[in-house]
C-alpha angles and dihedrals in degrees: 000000000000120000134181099219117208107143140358087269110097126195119181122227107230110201092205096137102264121094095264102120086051098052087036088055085061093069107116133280098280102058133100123240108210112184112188132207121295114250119234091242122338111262122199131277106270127196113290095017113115117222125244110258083044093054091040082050090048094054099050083049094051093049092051084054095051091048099055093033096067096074098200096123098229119187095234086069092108103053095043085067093050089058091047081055102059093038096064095051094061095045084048086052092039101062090040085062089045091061110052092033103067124138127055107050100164123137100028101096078080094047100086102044083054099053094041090042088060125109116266089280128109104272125257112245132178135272119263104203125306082331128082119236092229127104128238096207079248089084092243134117126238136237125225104222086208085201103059113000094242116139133221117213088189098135110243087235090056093040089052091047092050097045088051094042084049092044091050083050101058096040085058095052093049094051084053096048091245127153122230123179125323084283098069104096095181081066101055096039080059098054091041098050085055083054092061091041103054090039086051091054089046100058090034087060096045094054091065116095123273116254100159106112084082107046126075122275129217129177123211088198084058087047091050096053097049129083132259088258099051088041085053093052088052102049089057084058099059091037111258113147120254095223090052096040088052093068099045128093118244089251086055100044081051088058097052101045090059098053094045087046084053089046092056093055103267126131120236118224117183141168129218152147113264117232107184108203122207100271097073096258130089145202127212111241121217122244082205093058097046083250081291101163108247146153102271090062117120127238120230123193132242088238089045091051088045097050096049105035095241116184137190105283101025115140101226119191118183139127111288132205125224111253115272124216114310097018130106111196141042110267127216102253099180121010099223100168133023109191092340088303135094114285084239085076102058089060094066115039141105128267119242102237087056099055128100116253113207137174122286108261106170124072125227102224101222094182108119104148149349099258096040088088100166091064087045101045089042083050089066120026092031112026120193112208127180110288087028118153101199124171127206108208108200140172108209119278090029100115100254092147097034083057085038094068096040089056083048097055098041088052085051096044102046106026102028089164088073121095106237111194111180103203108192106192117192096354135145116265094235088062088049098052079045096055092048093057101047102047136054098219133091105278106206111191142182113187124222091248082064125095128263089244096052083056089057101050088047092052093047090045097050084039092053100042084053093048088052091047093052096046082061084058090255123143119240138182126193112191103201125202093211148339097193093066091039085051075048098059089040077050095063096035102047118104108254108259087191091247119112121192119202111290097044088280117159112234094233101034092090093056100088092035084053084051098048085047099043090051086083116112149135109235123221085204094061127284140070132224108197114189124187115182125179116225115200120225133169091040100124091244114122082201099060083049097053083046102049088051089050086056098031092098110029096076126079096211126041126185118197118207114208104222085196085067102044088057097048087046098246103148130212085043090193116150103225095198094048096045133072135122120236121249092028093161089063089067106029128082111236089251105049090039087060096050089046085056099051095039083061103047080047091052108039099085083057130099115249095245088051097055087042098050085039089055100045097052091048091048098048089051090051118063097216144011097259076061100050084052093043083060085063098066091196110134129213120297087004 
């Protein structure tokens, strides 16, 4: 009889057609497998003979009996239960498999030679199920992860309890309405289903006739632009009380004052520029606000972005409700204007990406007056027409906003049909405040106390309300302070690619700077989009070089600023041999383009302090630009 000897404890294999000898061959290291000889053919139980499974549970009973009859008090007591233990639980499983498996037996008269014929290691056994017949020394089995061979010793009765308890959780937070996880589909159906009904009211509201013209009219765009003082007079007006509105932000009081001007019986109008967020549905952010997400937005439907082809940026004008129960924010009643056009419009444009860009090939006429020499002097020797994409490269102290803000003001006062957005990135607040005050223009601004992302969300708002003007043939200008700061912030928000450029640059943080920068265009189907970005050298910083030569080549139009003028206070501190613009001729008259050319070729020996102070006193002694040109006496082709 062949035996795989392992301990003292001894089991016998019985070969009596069910899958006792596998399961048996499971018990733990320190037992003892005994096959014994195959019988010529089985015979029927007769009277007195114990069955198998009986004389496999005797023996492990006698032995029990042996072990705690020798009354020695051996340590290994202990563990000697555990394994009797063990033992036990697979017998008790093991009769309860004899019984339910009965029928085809063939085959297993061979199975005990072959488990007692192996090699001194643990038998290989098959497979039950999606579990493995083998025992951990936990006494629990183990499960077989197919994807990647790891094993999980979590016992079945503690998985079962933790996907019920899982299952109860889920069904609880469906009956409340709650929301777990992307997964939870009641959820969604109730968020969804507020959707429709709101849409449903909305349209319901518009289709009723139009009495407006004699109730009274208030604009949130009018409130947001006043002061605390003027909100608070108000708000008496409409009969808010003083102690209540005190301890309210202006957002709030602005709030209030509406809903208490609808109760009343007066009809809302507001303007915005529409963000659509991913669930189908927008809000109209404020200017006024820099596009900050707040509680005075208005909410604009799905159907409502459907019907009139809305997209992210649109500046969308049009008569507004106070929020009902249940509601927080003010919602769009009737779409009046879509980008200062009919709504009809929107439906049928096209899109930004598809349109021609061409090069500019109409000049802005910066000239204002005599003694405003920067815009005159750029009017010549570096021109800015529409669809320009002009960079200011500046060292710090050197004037850029203050040149900024004289660009602005030319482009107000002598095309006033152009859209001028000023979009200050990563700036003090006092320049800001500054900036608001000098130039007619939105002023759309992001401090330097802010986060990188809300720098971000401020660049791609103001990107994507130009793209939708110009796509309505409109002409628009961003002045932007600066793009070095705004390739910063991308800098800080882009996912790590792992490659890293000198400087500490991200490989792919310049991408979506490149594509602010890049959108700009002039269009041969009507439309301009000018941008003038200011780049920062001479900081100290490796990062704001690697930036500025990313960007060195990708404008048509580069102004230099001479930090030795600008010490020495000599404003505009423009160097006049670094600086041009390309395709001049396309913006210059031929008379004007030849006397450029020679007052170069005369000024080129000179030192840059020397042009600049030349320029400035001619220029100051003639009223205009046609009579700077008049003191060369060159005449044309000379």
């Amino acid at each position: 009889m062949a035996a795989l000897r392992r301990s003292p404890a001894k089991i016998t294999l019985n070969n009596d057609g069910d899958n006792t000898q596998q399961e048996l061959a499971l018990i733990s290291p320190d037992s003892e497998i005994v096959a014994p000889e195959p019988s010529p053919e089985p015979s029927p139980a007769v009277a007195g003979e114990q069955p198998a499974n009986d004389l496999a549970a005797s023996e492990v009973s006698n032995e029990a009996n042996n072990g705690n009859g020798n009354g020695d008090g051996d340590d290994d007591s202990e563990e000697r239960k555990a394994r009797l233990g063990t033992r036990k639980r697979i017998i008790r499983r093991q009769l309860n498999r004899s019984e339910e498996s009965e029928g085809d037996q063939a085959g297993t008269d061979e199975q005990p030679e072959t488990v007692a014929s192996q090699t001194p290691a643990a038998p290989a056994l098959p497979p039950v199920s999606s579990y493995e017949a083998e025992q951990n020394g936990s006494g629990y089995p183990q499960r077989k992860d197919q994807r990647n061979g790891f094993r999980s010793r979590l016992p079945e009765d503690s998985r079962g309890r933790q996907q019920d308890e899982m299952r109860n959780r889920q069904m609880d937070d469906n009956r409340n309405g709650q929301k777990r996880g992307p997964g939870n589909v009641p959820g969604f159906i109730h968020k969804q289903e507020n959707m429709q009904r709101l849409d449903s009211q909305l349209r319901e509201e518009s289709s009723r006739p139009d009495n407006t013209d004699t109730r009274a009219r208030l604009s949130i765009n009018d409130l947001t632009g006043m002061g605390f003082k003027e909100l608070r007079d108000l708000g008496a007006e409409t009969g808010l009380n003083h102690e209540e509105m005190m301890l309210l932000r202006k957002q709030e009081l602005i709030f209030q004052i509406l809903k208490a001007h609808t109760e009343r019986g007066g009809i809302i109008y507001a303007y915005g520029s529409l963000e659509i967020l991913p669930d189908g549905y927008g809000f109209l952010r404020s200017p006024q606000n820099s596009y900050l997400p707040g509680t005075d937005d208005i909410y604009i439907s799905p159907s409502q972005i459907r019907l009139f082809n809305l997209k992210t940026g649109d500046t969308v004008y049009g008569q507004i409700r106070s929020p009902k129960e249940g509601e927080r924010f003010f919602a769009m009643l009737r779409v009046e204007q879509v980008n200062f056009d009919e709504p009809s419009v929107a439906q049928n444009r096209i899109p930004f990406e598809n349109l021609t860009p061409l090069y500019p090939e109409v000049r802005f006429n910066l000239e204002t007056e005599t003694k405003e020499t920067s815009t005159r002097i750029i009017n010549l020797f570096c021109p800015i027409g529409k669809g320009q994409r002009a960079l200011i490269v500046s060292p710090p102290k050197t004037g850029k906003t203050i040149l900024m803000q004289k660009i602005a003001n030319a482009i107000t006062t002598n095309h006033p049909e152009t859209y001028l957005i000023v979009l200050l990135i990563d700036e003090r607040p006092e320049e800001v405040t500054d900036m608001e005050r000098t130039v007619k223009a939105e002023v759309i601004s992001s401090t330097f106390d802010e986060q990188a992302t809300r720098h971000v969300q401020v660049a791609e708002m103001v990107l994507e309300k130009a793209k939708r003007l110009v796509e309505h043939g409109k002409d628009v200008v961003i002045l932007l302070d600066s793009i070095t700061r705004l390739a910063r912030a991308y800098n800080q928000t882009v996912p790590t690619s792992g490659k890293i450029l000198s400087g500490g640059v991200d490989s792919n943080a310049l991408h979506k700077p490149k594509r602010f920068f890049g959108a700009a265009r002039n269009i041969e189907q009507g439309g301009s989009l000018t941008i003038i970005a200011t780049a920062l050298v001479d900081t100290g910083s490796r990062m704001d070089e690697v930036i500025f030569e990313e960007f060195k080549g990708t404008g048509n139009m580069e102004i230099n600023l001479d930090r030795r003028m600008s010490d020495r206070r000599l404003f505009p501190a423009i160097n006049i041999k670094k600086s041009g613009t390309r395709k001049e001729e396309l913006l210059l008259t031929e008379e004007e383009l030849q006397k450029i050319w020679v007052l170069r070729k005369v000024i080129s020996p000179m030192d840059d302090l020397e042009i600049m102070e030349l320029l400035i006193d001619k220029m100051m002694k003639s009223r205009n630009n046609e009579a700077f040109l008049k003191m060369m006496n060159t005449p044309v082709g000379d």
